[in-house]
Coordinates of C-alpha atoms in Angstrom, one line a residue:
M1 CA -29.5 -46.7 28.6
S2 CA -26.0 -46.7 28.3
G3 CA -26.5 -47.5 24.6
V4 CA -28.3 -44.5 24.3
G5 CA -25.5 -42.3 26.5
N6 CA -23.2 -43.5 24.3
K7 CA -24.8 -43.0 21.2
E8 CA -25.8 -39.2 21.5
G9 CA -22.3 -38.4 22.4
A10 CA -20.5 -40.5 19.5
R11 CA -23.4 -37.8 17.6
R12 CA -21.8 -34.9 19.4
L13 CA -18.5 -36.3 18.6
G14 CA -19.0 -36.4 15.6
K15 CA -20.8 -32.7 14.7
G16 CA -17.8 -31.3 16.6
M17 CA -15.5 -33.1 14.8
M18 CA -17.7 -32.2 11.5
I19 CA -17.2 -28.6 12.1
G20 CA -14.1 -28.2 13.3
G21 CA -13.1 -30.3 10.1
W22 CA -15.0 -26.5 8.3
V23 CA -13.3 -24.3 10.6
L24 CA -9.8 -25.7 9.7
L25 CA -10.8 -26.4 5.6
I26 CA -12.0 -22.7 6.1
G27 CA -8.8 -21.3 7.7
L28 CA -6.5 -23.4 5.2
L29 CA -8.4 -21.6 2.1
T30 CA -8.0 -18.3 3.6
L31 CA -4.6 -18.3 3.9
L32 CA -4.3 -20.0 0.7
F33 CA -5.8 -17.4 -1.0
Q34 CA -4.9 -14.7 1.3
D35 CA -1.5 -13.5 -0.7
Q36 CA -3.1 -13.9 -4.2
L37 CA -6.1 -11.6 -2.8
E38 CA -2.9 -8.9 -1.8
R39 CA -1.5 -9.2 -5.0
A40 CA -4.4 -8.2 -6.7
V41 CA -4.4 -5.2 -5.0
N42 CA -0.5 -4.5 -5.3
P43 CA 1.0 -6.2 -7.5
N44 CA 4.3 -4.4 -6.7
S45 CA 5.2 -5.8 -2.9
D46 CA 8.2 -6.7 -4.1
I47 CA 10.0 -4.4 -6.0
E48 CA 12.9 -5.6 -8.3
V49 CA 16.1 -3.3 -7.8
I50 CA 17.8 -2.0 -11.3
V51 CA 20.0 0.0 -11.0
D52 CA 22.0 0.0 -14.9
E53 CA 26.3 1.3 -15.1
Q54 CA 25.1 4.4 -15.2
G55 CA 24.4 4.5 -11.7
V56 CA 20.4 5.4 -13.0
R57 CA 18.0 3.8 -10.8
E58 CA 14.9 2.3 -12.0
V59 CA 11.6 0.9 -10.5
V60 CA 9.2 -0.8 -13.0
L61 CA 5.2 -1.0 -11.7
E62 CA 2.4 -3.3 -13.0
R63 CA -1.6 -2.3 -12.7
N64 CA -3.4 -3.9 -10.4
R65 CA -6.8 -4.8 -11.4
A66 CA -8.4 -1.8 -10.7
G67 CA -6.2 0.2 -12.9
H68 CA -3.9 1.9 -10.3
Y69 CA -0.2 2.0 -9.6
V70 CA -0.3 0.7 -5.5
A71 CA 3.5 -0.7 -4.7
S72 CA 5.1 -0.9 -1.0
G73 CA 7.6 1.5 -0.3
R74 CA 8.5 4.0 3.4
I75 CA 8.4 7.1 4.2
N76 CA 11.3 7.6 6.5
G77 CA 12.1 3.7 7.0
V78 CA 9.0 2.7 8.0
P79 CA 6.8 0.2 5.5
V80 CA 3.8 2.0 3.5
V81 CA 1.6 1.5 0.2
F82 CA 1.9 3.9 -1.7
L83 CA -1.0 4.8 -4.3
L84 CA 0.7 6.7 -7.2
D85 CA -1.6 9.5 -8.1
T86 CA -0.1 11.9 -10.6
G87 CA -3.4 14.6 -10.3
A88 CA -2.0 14.6 -6.5
T89 CA 0.4 17.9 -5.8
D90 CA 1.8 16.5 -2.6
V91 CA 2.3 13.6 -1.3
A92 CA -0.6 12.9 1.3
I93 CA -0.6 10.9 4.2
P94 CA -3.5 9.4 6.2
Q95 CA -3.7 11.8 9.7
V96 CA -3.3 8.0 11.7
L97 CA 0.0 6.4 9.4
A98 CA 1.5 10.3 9.4
D99 CA 0.9 10.1 14.1
R100 CA 2.3 6.4 13.5
I101 CA 5.3 7.8 12.2
G102 CA 6.3 10.6 14.1
L103 CA 5.6 13.3 11.2
K104 CA 5.0 16.8 13.0
R105 CA 2.9 18.8 11.6
G106 CA 3.3 22.2 10.2
P107 CA 1.4 25.4 9.4
A108 CA -2.4 23.8 8.7
F109 CA -4.4 25.0 4.9
T110 CA -7.3 24.1 3.2
S111 CA -6.9 21.1 -0.2
R112 CA -9.2 20.1 -2.1
T113 CA -9.9 16.6 -2.5
A114 CA -12.0 14.3 -5.2
N115 CA -14.2 14.6 -1.9
G116 CA -14.5 18.5 -1.3
N117 CA -12.0 20.5 1.0
V118 CA -10.4 19.1 3.9
M119 CA -8.4 21.1 6.8
S120 CA -4.6 19.0 6.4
W121 CA -1.2 20.4 7.5
R122 CA 1.9 20.8 5.8
T123 CA 5.2 18.4 6.7
V124 CA 8.0 17.4 5.4
L125 CA 9.1 13.9 4.6
D126 CA 12.9 12.9 5.6
R127 CA 12.9 10.5 3.1
V128 CA 10.5 8.6 0.5
S129 CA 12.0 5.5 -1.1
L130 CA 9.8 3.4 -4.1
G131 CA 12.3 -0.1 -4.7
S132 CA 15.7 1.4 -5.6
I133 CA 14.2 5.0 -5.8
S134 CA 14.8 7.6 -2.7
V135 CA 14.2 11.2 -2.3
E136 CA 15.2 13.6 0.6
G137 CA 13.2 16.5 2.0
V138 CA 10.1 16.0 0.5
R139 CA 7.0 17.9 1.1
A140 CA 4.3 16.5 2.3
S141 CA 0.1 16.6 3.5
I142 CA -1.4 15.5 6.3
L143 CA -4.9 14.3 5.8
P144 CA -7.0 13.5 8.6
T145 CA -9.9 11.5 6.3
L146 CA -7.8 9.7 3.0
L147 CA -8.8 5.8 1.7
G148 CA -7.6 4.0 4.2
D149 CA -5.5 4.4 7.0
D150 CA -2.6 2.6 5.6
E151 CA -2.6 4.0 2.3
V152 CA -0.7 7.1 1.4
L153 CA -1.1 9.0 -2.2
L154 CA 2.2 9.3 -4.2
G155 CA 2.2 13.0 -5.2
M156 CA 4.3 15.3 -7.9
S157 CA 6.1 16.0 -4.8
F158 CA 7.6 12.6 -5.0
L159 CA 7.2 12.0 -8.8
K160 CA 8.1 15.3 -10.8
K161 CA 11.9 14.0 -9.5
L162 CA 11.3 11.4 -12.1
E163 CA 11.1 10.1 -15.7
L164 CA 7.8 8.2 -16.0
V165 CA 7.3 5.4 -19.3
Q166 CA 3.7 4.2 -19.1
R167 CA 3.6 0.9 -21.7
D168 CA 1.5 -2.5 -22.5
G169 CA 0.2 -1.8 -18.7
S170 CA 3.8 -0.9 -16.9
L171 CA 5.2 2.3 -15.2
T172 CA 8.9 2.8 -15.8
L173 CA 9.6 5.7 -13.3
R174 CA 13.6 6.4 -13.6
Q175 CA 16.3 8.5 -11.2
Y176 CA 19.0 9.8 -13.0

C-alpha cells in the first residue's frame, strides 16, 4: 500500500511542478514581449531632446503600426500618453485622467466627436510638454467619454504653436 501512495504523491508533485513550470514560462514570455507590444503602440515613449544653437527645440516622432503618432509627454508635470490629432481643435482629455491630474472644469459645452455630440467642459492647462517642447496656458476640453482613460488627444491648441513636417514615417515638431 505504501508504494501505491508514494506513486500517487509523486504523480501529484510532478503534475504540480509541470503546471508551475508552464505558469513561470508564460509569465517570463509576457514580461519579455510586453515591452515590444508597448513600443508597437507607442514608439515614442523615450523622446530624444534636441535643442540647436539658436535655441530651436525639436522633437522627431515615429509612426506606430497603426500609422498614428503616439508619444509620452506631460500635462502639468503628470506623465500622459498623447495621440497627435490635427483634426482636434483643443487638447482633449478623458474625464478620469482630468480628475486624476486635478483639472478644474470650466463652462460646459457640446463637443462634436466622431461618435456624435457629447457634453464637455473647458479648462486651461498650465503646461503641456512633449520632449523638449513645452507650451504654457494651453486650452483644453474635458470629455467624459474619450478613447481610453489615459490617452490624450493632442489637438491644435498645442500643435498650432509649432512647425510640423511629416516625411518618411516620421513627424518633426519644431518650437521657435
